Short mmCIF file of C-alpha atoms and ligand atoms in Angstrom, two decimals:
data_model
loop_
_atom_site.label_atom_id
_atom_site.label_comp_id
_atom_site.label_asym_id
_atom_site.label_seq_id
_atom_site.Cartn_x
_atom_site.Cartn_y
_atom_site.Cartn_z
CA MET A 1 17.03 22.19 -53.50
CA TYR A 2 17.45 18.66 -54.85
CA SER A 3 13.76 18.24 -55.61
CA THR A 4 12.28 16.49 -58.62
CA ASP A 5 10.34 18.41 -61.23
CA LEU A 6 7.74 20.23 -59.16
CA ARG A 7 5.79 21.63 -62.10
CA THR A 8 2.13 20.68 -62.47
CA ASP A 9 1.11 18.68 -65.55
CA ALA A 10 -0.40 21.82 -67.09
CA GLU A 11 2.85 23.73 -66.53
CA LYS A 12 4.86 20.90 -68.08
CA ARG A 13 2.58 20.86 -71.15
CA ARG A 14 2.96 24.64 -71.54
CA ALA A 15 6.75 24.30 -71.26
CA GLN A 16 6.77 21.51 -73.86
CA LYS A 17 4.74 23.68 -76.26
CA ALA A 18 7.15 26.55 -75.72
CA ASP A 19 10.10 24.19 -76.36
CA ALA A 20 8.50 23.02 -79.60
CA LYS A 21 8.09 26.65 -80.73
CA ARG A 22 11.76 27.25 -80.04
CA SER A 23 12.76 24.21 -82.06
CA VAL A 24 14.75 26.43 -84.38
CA GLU A 25 17.71 27.47 -82.29
CA ASP A 26 19.09 30.30 -84.33
CA ALA A 27 22.49 31.88 -83.90
CA ALA A 28 21.07 34.79 -81.88
CA PHE A 29 19.47 32.38 -79.40
CA LEU A 30 22.66 30.32 -79.02
CA ASP A 31 24.84 33.45 -78.70
CA ALA A 32 22.56 34.89 -76.02
CA PHE A 33 22.76 31.64 -74.05
CA GLN A 34 26.55 31.51 -74.42
CA ALA A 35 26.76 35.11 -73.22
CA ARG A 36 24.94 34.11 -70.03
CA ILE A 37 27.39 31.26 -69.52
CA ASP A 38 30.39 33.50 -70.22
CA ALA A 39 29.08 36.04 -67.72
CA GLY A 40 29.05 33.29 -65.07
CA ASP A 41 25.26 33.02 -64.78
CA ILE A 42 23.87 29.91 -63.15
CA ILE A 43 21.27 28.20 -65.34
CA GLU A 44 18.21 26.93 -63.50
CA ALA A 45 15.86 24.13 -64.53
CA LYS A 46 13.08 26.36 -65.84
CA ASP A 47 15.40 28.67 -67.80
CA ILE A 48 15.43 28.61 -71.57
CA MET A 49 18.39 26.53 -72.74
CA PRO A 50 19.59 24.96 -75.98
CA GLU A 51 18.41 21.40 -76.48
CA GLY A 52 22.06 20.27 -76.74
CA TYR A 53 22.84 21.72 -73.30
CA ARG A 54 19.82 19.97 -71.79
CA LYS A 55 20.67 16.64 -73.45
CA THR A 56 24.33 16.79 -72.42
CA LEU A 57 23.35 17.40 -68.82
CA VAL A 58 20.78 14.61 -68.78
CA ARG A 59 23.43 12.27 -70.27
CA GLN A 60 26.17 13.21 -67.82
CA ILE A 61 24.03 13.52 -64.69
CA SER A 62 22.16 10.25 -65.34
CA GLN A 63 25.43 8.38 -66.04
CA HIS A 64 26.76 9.85 -62.83
CA ALA A 65 23.63 8.75 -60.91
CA HIS A 66 23.89 5.23 -62.35
CA SER A 67 27.55 5.10 -61.28
CA GLU A 68 26.66 5.96 -57.70
CA ILE A 69 23.97 3.27 -57.60
CA VAL A 70 25.95 0.52 -59.35
CA GLY A 71 28.97 1.59 -57.27
CA MET A 72 27.21 0.28 -54.16
CA LEU A 73 27.53 -3.30 -55.41
CA PRO A 74 31.31 -3.95 -55.25
CA GLU A 75 31.34 -2.63 -51.67
CA GLY A 76 28.07 -4.35 -50.71
CA ASN A 77 30.01 -7.52 -51.40
CA TRP A 78 31.97 -6.94 -48.15
CA VAL A 79 29.28 -5.83 -45.69
CA THR A 80 28.83 -9.32 -44.24
CA ARG A 81 32.59 -9.96 -44.16
CA ALA A 82 33.99 -6.70 -42.78
CA PRO A 83 36.66 -7.64 -40.22
CA THR A 84 35.17 -5.73 -37.25
CA LEU A 85 31.83 -4.25 -36.21
CA ARG A 86 33.32 -0.74 -36.53
CA ARG A 87 34.44 -1.41 -40.10
CA LYS A 88 31.03 -2.86 -40.93
CA LEU A 89 29.20 0.22 -39.61
CA ILE A 90 31.44 2.58 -41.55
CA LEU A 91 31.09 0.55 -44.75
CA LEU A 92 27.30 0.44 -44.41
CA ALA A 93 27.17 4.21 -43.85
CA LYS A 94 29.35 4.80 -46.91
CA ILE A 95 27.18 2.61 -49.11
CA GLN A 96 24.07 4.42 -47.90
CA ASP A 97 25.74 7.73 -48.76
CA GLU A 98 26.28 6.49 -52.32
CA ALA A 99 22.56 5.63 -52.58
CA GLY A 100 21.78 9.17 -51.44
CA HIS A 101 24.13 10.60 -54.11
CA GLY A 102 22.34 8.58 -56.76
CA LEU A 103 19.00 9.97 -55.60
CA TYR A 104 20.11 13.64 -55.61
CA LEU A 105 21.50 13.13 -59.08
CA TYR A 106 18.38 11.45 -60.49
CA SER A 107 16.42 14.36 -59.02
CA ALA A 108 18.74 16.92 -60.61
CA ALA A 109 18.36 15.16 -63.99
CA GLU A 110 14.57 15.01 -63.58
CA THR A 111 14.44 18.82 -63.37
CA LEU A 112 15.51 18.72 -67.03
CA GLY A 113 12.43 16.78 -68.07
CA ARG A 114 13.62 13.15 -68.13
CA SER A 115 11.80 10.88 -65.70
CA ARG A 116 13.68 8.73 -63.24
CA ASP A 117 11.74 5.69 -64.49
CA ASP A 118 13.09 6.27 -67.99
CA MET A 119 16.65 6.73 -66.76
CA VAL A 120 16.51 3.57 -64.66
CA ALA A 121 15.00 1.67 -67.60
CA ASP A 122 18.00 2.73 -69.71
CA LEU A 123 20.39 1.43 -67.07
CA LEU A 124 18.61 -1.91 -66.73
CA SER A 125 18.39 -2.43 -70.49
CA GLY A 126 22.13 -1.81 -70.83
CA LYS A 127 21.55 1.33 -72.92
CA ALA A 128 22.97 3.75 -70.36
CA LYS A 129 26.60 3.88 -69.31
CA TYR A 130 27.98 3.94 -65.80
CA SER A 131 31.58 4.31 -64.64
CA THR A 132 33.92 1.59 -65.88
CA ILE A 133 35.49 1.25 -62.44
CA PHE A 134 32.47 -0.54 -61.01
CA THR A 135 32.72 -3.46 -63.39
CA TYR A 136 35.90 -4.62 -61.64
CA PRO A 137 35.64 -7.28 -58.91
CA THR A 138 36.52 -6.74 -55.23
CA PRO A 139 38.03 -10.05 -54.12
CA THR A 140 39.88 -8.85 -50.99
CA TRP A 141 39.15 -6.71 -47.93
CA ALA A 142 42.00 -4.41 -48.99
CA ASP A 143 39.83 -3.43 -51.98
CA MET A 144 37.46 -1.63 -49.57
CA GLY A 145 40.40 0.55 -48.56
CA THR A 146 41.73 1.03 -52.07
CA ILE A 147 38.28 1.93 -53.43
CA GLY A 148 37.85 4.62 -50.79
CA TRP A 149 41.38 5.92 -51.31
CA LEU A 150 41.60 5.81 -55.11
CA VAL A 151 38.05 5.59 -56.48
CA ASP A 152 36.50 8.13 -54.13
CA GLY A 153 39.73 10.14 -54.42
CA ALA A 154 39.36 10.21 -58.21
CA ALA A 155 35.66 11.04 -57.84
CA ILE A 156 36.50 14.06 -55.64
CA THR A 157 39.13 15.30 -58.09
CA ASN A 158 36.56 15.11 -60.88
CA GLN A 159 33.61 16.41 -58.89
CA ILE A 160 34.95 19.40 -56.93
CA PRO A 161 35.02 21.45 -60.15
CA LEU A 162 31.44 20.25 -60.83
CA CYS A 163 30.36 22.28 -57.75
CA ARG A 164 30.90 25.26 -60.12
CA CYS A 165 29.01 23.68 -63.01
CA SER A 166 26.83 26.18 -64.86
CA PHE A 167 23.66 24.16 -64.16
CA GLY A 168 22.46 25.05 -60.65
CA PRO A 169 20.74 21.82 -59.51
CA TYR A 170 23.79 19.71 -60.48
CA ALA A 171 26.29 22.13 -58.94
CA ARG A 172 24.37 22.31 -55.66
CA ALA A 173 23.98 18.53 -55.42
CA MET A 174 27.74 18.22 -55.90
CA VAL A 175 28.53 20.31 -52.80
CA ARG A 176 27.10 17.74 -50.43
CA VAL A 177 28.29 14.80 -52.53
CA CYS A 178 31.88 16.08 -52.40
CA LYS A 179 31.79 16.54 -48.63
CA GLU A 180 30.68 12.93 -48.22
CA GLU A 181 33.15 11.62 -50.82
CA SER A 182 35.90 13.32 -48.90
CA PHE A 183 34.96 11.32 -45.78
CA HIS A 184 34.87 8.18 -47.95
CA GLN A 185 38.35 8.90 -49.27
CA ARG A 186 39.74 9.32 -45.77
CA GLN A 187 38.14 6.14 -44.41
CA GLY A 188 39.60 4.22 -47.37
CA TYR A 189 43.05 5.66 -46.80
CA GLU A 190 42.77 4.74 -43.14
CA ILE A 191 42.00 1.10 -44.03
CA VAL A 192 44.97 0.97 -46.39
CA THR A 193 47.20 2.65 -43.76
CA THR A 194 46.22 0.00 -41.20
CA LEU A 195 47.03 -2.78 -43.67
CA ALA A 196 50.27 -1.17 -44.88
CA GLN A 197 51.48 -0.87 -41.29
CA GLY A 198 50.30 -4.37 -40.35
CA THR A 199 51.79 -7.83 -40.90
CA PRO A 200 53.75 -8.58 -44.10
CA GLU A 201 50.65 -10.46 -45.38
CA GLN A 202 48.43 -7.44 -44.77
CA LYS A 203 50.89 -5.11 -46.49
CA GLN A 204 51.02 -7.51 -49.42
CA MET A 205 47.22 -7.52 -49.59
CA ALA A 206 47.22 -3.70 -49.78
CA GLN A 207 49.91 -3.72 -52.50
CA GLU A 208 48.09 -6.36 -54.56
CA SER A 209 44.89 -4.34 -54.40
CA LEU A 210 46.72 -1.17 -55.47
CA ASP A 211 48.28 -3.11 -58.37
CA ARG A 212 44.82 -4.11 -59.63
CA ILE A 213 42.91 -0.88 -59.04
CA TRP A 214 45.50 1.78 -60.01
CA TRP A 215 45.05 1.72 -63.78
CA PRO A 216 41.23 1.34 -63.75
CA SER A 217 41.06 4.35 -61.39
CA LEU A 218 42.96 6.46 -63.96
CA MET A 219 40.38 5.40 -66.57
CA MET A 220 37.60 6.93 -64.47
CA PHE A 221 38.59 10.34 -65.86
CA GLY A 222 37.53 9.28 -69.34
CA PRO A 223 39.41 9.04 -72.63
CA PRO A 224 42.43 11.24 -73.39
CA ASP A 225 41.52 14.77 -74.43
CA GLY A 226 42.12 14.07 -78.12
CA ALA A 227 39.53 11.27 -78.05
CA SER A 228 36.98 12.94 -75.78
CA ALA A 229 33.87 13.58 -77.87
CA HIS A 230 32.13 15.93 -75.45
CA SER A 231 34.89 17.81 -73.60
CA SER A 232 35.24 20.91 -75.72
CA GLN A 233 31.52 21.76 -75.91
CA ASN A 234 31.08 20.72 -72.30
CA MET A 235 33.82 23.11 -71.23
CA LYS A 236 32.44 25.92 -73.39
CA TRP A 237 29.14 25.53 -71.55
CA LYS A 238 31.05 25.38 -68.23
CA ILE A 239 29.54 22.04 -67.35
CA LYS A 240 33.06 20.65 -67.12
CA ARG A 241 35.72 23.09 -65.92
CA HIS A 242 38.82 21.02 -66.75
CA SER A 243 39.72 18.42 -69.34
CA ASN A 244 39.91 14.68 -68.64
CA ASP A 245 43.72 14.69 -68.90
CA GLU A 246 44.14 17.68 -66.58
CA LEU A 247 42.05 16.04 -63.85
CA ARG A 248 43.82 12.70 -64.30
CA GLN A 249 47.18 14.44 -63.88
CA ARG A 250 45.96 16.26 -60.74
CA PHE A 251 44.84 12.94 -59.26
CA ILE A 252 48.21 11.31 -59.97
CA ASP A 253 50.12 14.27 -58.51
CA THR A 254 48.08 14.08 -55.29
CA THR A 255 48.07 10.31 -54.93
CA VAL A 256 51.70 9.35 -55.56
CA PRO A 257 53.00 11.00 -52.35
CA GLN A 258 50.20 9.26 -50.42
CA ALA A 259 51.39 5.88 -51.71
CA GLU A 260 55.00 6.78 -50.87
CA PHE A 261 53.97 7.67 -47.31
CA LEU A 262 52.44 4.19 -46.96
CA GLY A 263 55.49 2.46 -48.41
CA LEU A 264 53.39 1.10 -51.30
CA LYS A 265 54.54 1.09 -54.91
CA ILE A 266 52.41 2.50 -57.71
CA PRO A 267 52.47 -0.20 -60.43
CA ASP A 268 53.92 2.05 -63.13
CA PRO A 269 57.61 1.70 -64.03
CA ASP A 270 57.47 4.95 -66.02
CA LEU A 271 56.18 7.03 -63.13
CA LYS A 272 58.66 9.77 -62.28
CA TRP A 273 58.71 13.33 -61.02
CA ASN A 274 59.33 15.83 -63.80
CA GLU A 275 61.15 18.78 -62.25
CA GLU A 276 60.54 21.02 -65.22
CA ARG A 277 56.78 20.44 -65.37
CA GLY A 278 56.43 20.24 -61.60
CA ARG A 279 54.23 17.18 -62.17
CA TYR A 280 54.60 13.42 -62.46
CA ASP A 281 55.22 11.76 -65.81
CA PHE A 282 53.43 8.43 -66.07
CA GLY A 283 53.20 5.39 -68.35
CA ASP A 284 50.76 4.67 -71.14
CA ILE A 285 47.21 3.81 -70.17
CA ASP A 286 45.70 0.79 -71.93
CA TRP A 287 42.84 2.61 -73.66
CA SER A 288 41.75 -0.56 -75.43
CA GLU A 289 40.82 -1.95 -72.00
CA MET A 290 38.80 1.17 -71.16
CA TRP A 291 36.87 1.11 -74.44
CA ALA A 292 36.25 -2.63 -74.12
CA VAL A 293 34.77 -2.10 -70.65
CA ILE A 294 32.66 0.85 -71.84
CA LYS A 295 31.29 -1.34 -74.62
CA GLY A 296 30.14 -3.95 -72.09
CA GLY A 297 33.28 -6.06 -71.68
CA GLY A 298 33.85 -5.43 -67.96
CA ILE A 299 34.54 -8.49 -65.80
CA CYS A 300 31.47 -8.00 -63.58
CA GLY A 301 29.43 -5.84 -65.99
CA LYS A 302 26.73 -8.44 -66.60
CA ALA A 303 26.54 -9.41 -62.92
CA ARG A 304 26.13 -5.75 -61.92
CA ILE A 305 23.12 -5.28 -64.21
CA ARG A 306 21.64 -8.62 -63.09
CA ALA A 307 21.90 -7.44 -59.47
CA ARG A 308 20.26 -4.08 -60.30
CA LYS A 309 17.44 -5.83 -62.18
CA ALA A 310 16.79 -8.13 -59.21
CA ALA A 311 16.78 -5.17 -56.79
CA HIS A 312 14.38 -3.28 -59.07
CA LYS A 313 12.01 -6.23 -59.19
CA GLU A 314 12.15 -6.78 -55.43
CA GLY A 315 11.37 -3.09 -54.90
CA GLU A 316 8.28 -3.18 -57.08
CA TRP A 317 5.84 -3.45 -54.15
CA VAL A 318 7.53 -0.51 -52.39
CA ARG A 319 7.09 1.70 -55.46
CA ALA A 320 3.47 0.56 -55.84
CA ALA A 321 2.74 1.27 -52.16
CA ALA A 322 4.38 4.72 -52.32
CA ALA A 323 2.41 5.61 -55.46
CA ALA A 324 -0.87 4.43 -53.89
CA TYR A 325 -0.17 6.46 -50.75
CA ALA A 326 0.66 9.59 -52.77
CA GLN A 327 -2.55 9.14 -54.76
CA LYS A 328 -4.57 8.77 -51.56
CA ARG A 329 -3.03 11.95 -50.10
CA ASN A 330 -3.68 13.87 -53.31
CA SER A 331 -7.33 12.83 -53.44
CA GLU A 332 -7.73 13.71 -49.74
CA LYS A 333 -6.23 17.14 -50.46
CA ALA A 334 -8.47 17.64 -53.50
CA ALA A 335 -11.53 16.70 -51.43
N1 3HC R 1 33.21 5.01 -67.65
C1 3HC R 1 32.13 4.89 -68.48
N2 3HC R 1 31.94 5.70 -69.54
C2 3HC R 1 32.87 6.66 -69.75
C3 3HC R 1 34.00 6.84 -68.92
C4 3HC R 1 34.15 5.94 -67.84
N3 3HC R 1 35.20 6.01 -67.02
N4 3HC R 1 34.72 7.86 -69.41
C5 3HC R 1 34.08 8.32 -70.48
N5 3HC R 1 32.97 7.60 -70.70
C6 3HC R 1 32.02 7.73 -71.81
C7 3HC R 1 31.31 9.08 -71.76
O1 3HC R 1 30.19 9.01 -70.90
C8 3HC R 1 30.96 9.26 -73.22
O2 3HC R 1 29.88 8.38 -73.54
P1 3HC R 1 28.55 8.83 -74.38
O3 3HC R 1 28.98 9.77 -75.43
O4 3HC R 1 27.96 7.59 -74.89
O5 3HC R 1 27.65 9.46 -73.39
C9 3HC R 1 32.17 8.70 -73.93
O6 3HC R 1 32.76 7.78 -73.02
C10 3HC R 1 33.18 9.75 -74.34
O7 3HC R 1 33.78 10.40 -73.21
P2 3HC R 1 33.90 11.98 -73.06
O8 3HC R 1 35.19 12.32 -72.42
O9 3HC R 1 33.61 12.65 -74.35
O10 3HC R 1 32.66 12.26 -72.07
P3 3HC R 1 32.46 13.39 -71.00
O11 3HC R 1 32.89 14.72 -71.52
O12 3HC R 1 31.07 13.28 -70.49
O13 3HC R 1 33.49 13.01 -69.81
C11 3HC R 1 33.34 12.07 -67.60
C12 3HC R 1 33.37 11.80 -69.11
C13 3HC R 1 34.67 12.68 -67.17
C14 3HC R 1 33.10 10.75 -66.86
C15 3HC R 1 32.21 13.11 -67.32
O14 3HC R 1 30.99 12.63 -67.85
C16 3HC R 1 32.00 13.42 -65.87
O15 3HC R 1 32.76 14.19 -65.30
N6 3HC R 1 30.93 12.88 -65.28
C17 3HC R 1 30.51 13.19 -63.92
C18 3HC R 1 31.21 12.36 -62.92
C19 3HC R 1 30.88 10.89 -63.00
O16 3HC R 1 30.01 10.44 -63.71
N7 3HC R 1 31.60 10.12 -62.24
C20 3HC R 1 31.39 8.72 -62.14
C21 3HC R 1 32.44 8.26 -61.21
S1 3HC R 1 31.85 7.27 -59.99
C22 3HC R 1 31.30 8.09 -58.68
O17 3HC R 1 31.27 9.26 -58.68
C23 3HC R 1 30.82 7.27 -57.53
C24 3HC R 1 31.60 7.55 -56.26
O18 3HC R 1 30.92 6.95 -55.24
C25 3HC R 1 32.97 7.02 -56.28
#
């Protein structure tokens, strides 16, 4: 279900020729595709699709995959310093889950014709984006709790609707990812609960972490709707089901009562329940910070890419061995 492109080379060449023939995407072709989307059809990897739809999916799914992989780094920072063996085991399992998410997502993107090698090369060269949240540092143990609670919580809010994305391989990958993210969110909330109910110093550590991570977690949902370049087409194609602002608001509405339960204060003086809207009003987000991070200004952005480059280099012999083994098996089969 999450496999890479299983077509033979001959099949791929035939598909490329067919794509080239279709290079003129006339109105009838685009209307017919939109009619499939409107009827709720699920698009599969080998289906005919507009080039824009394919490119949008490769962009979003590969950025998502990169986020899962780079997202292992801020938490990896705490594996050797987790306060107990139990915490260490849980943290390790969570980080491994994130690696798995990255792999399903690269595989889903590969079904659209972009190789994983190319996508990884884009990440390592700094060409590809990954979520802004992972450029922030994790200086305290409380950050492991806050990341699970807020970052995985935001990821779930964004990704549950992606389980109904019009592109089948992405939607199906999201089902398992969301189940695991939901466990991650709960383990994070449990860490923060323990700290919030602990000594005054522990509670302060939880509050300080919330103060730092709150606003960056709201930025995970992307720019406001008016500045979101891709949202409207994305929603028309039912890749995205809700706008960035709608999902951000849902996240805030769910999270504020959780903070109140813990006796922690969301660092937003303008946050208040709006009886009429039945939702929380909240203060202005510093969009200049989000755009600066997206453009490469994140505190740990350079260190994250350095770490990925080192891991890629260290893994070179594993990739070479796997390729040699696959080649040997193929020639044995052919013989
Ligand atoms: N970080 C980095 N880049 C961001 C961003 C963010 N928080 N928010 C928006 N952007 C980028 C977009 O990718 C786009 O860049 P591009 O045109 O160069 O490709 C540009 O800013 C404009 O934003 P749009 O709103 O027009 O873009 P989208 O319609 O694609 O919406 C999105 C952005 C909501 C992030 C959407 O792509 C999405 O839902 N992606 C899938 C989920 C995802 O990638 N999540 C990453 C979170 S981390 C995670 O899941 C790991 C888990 O373990 C916690």
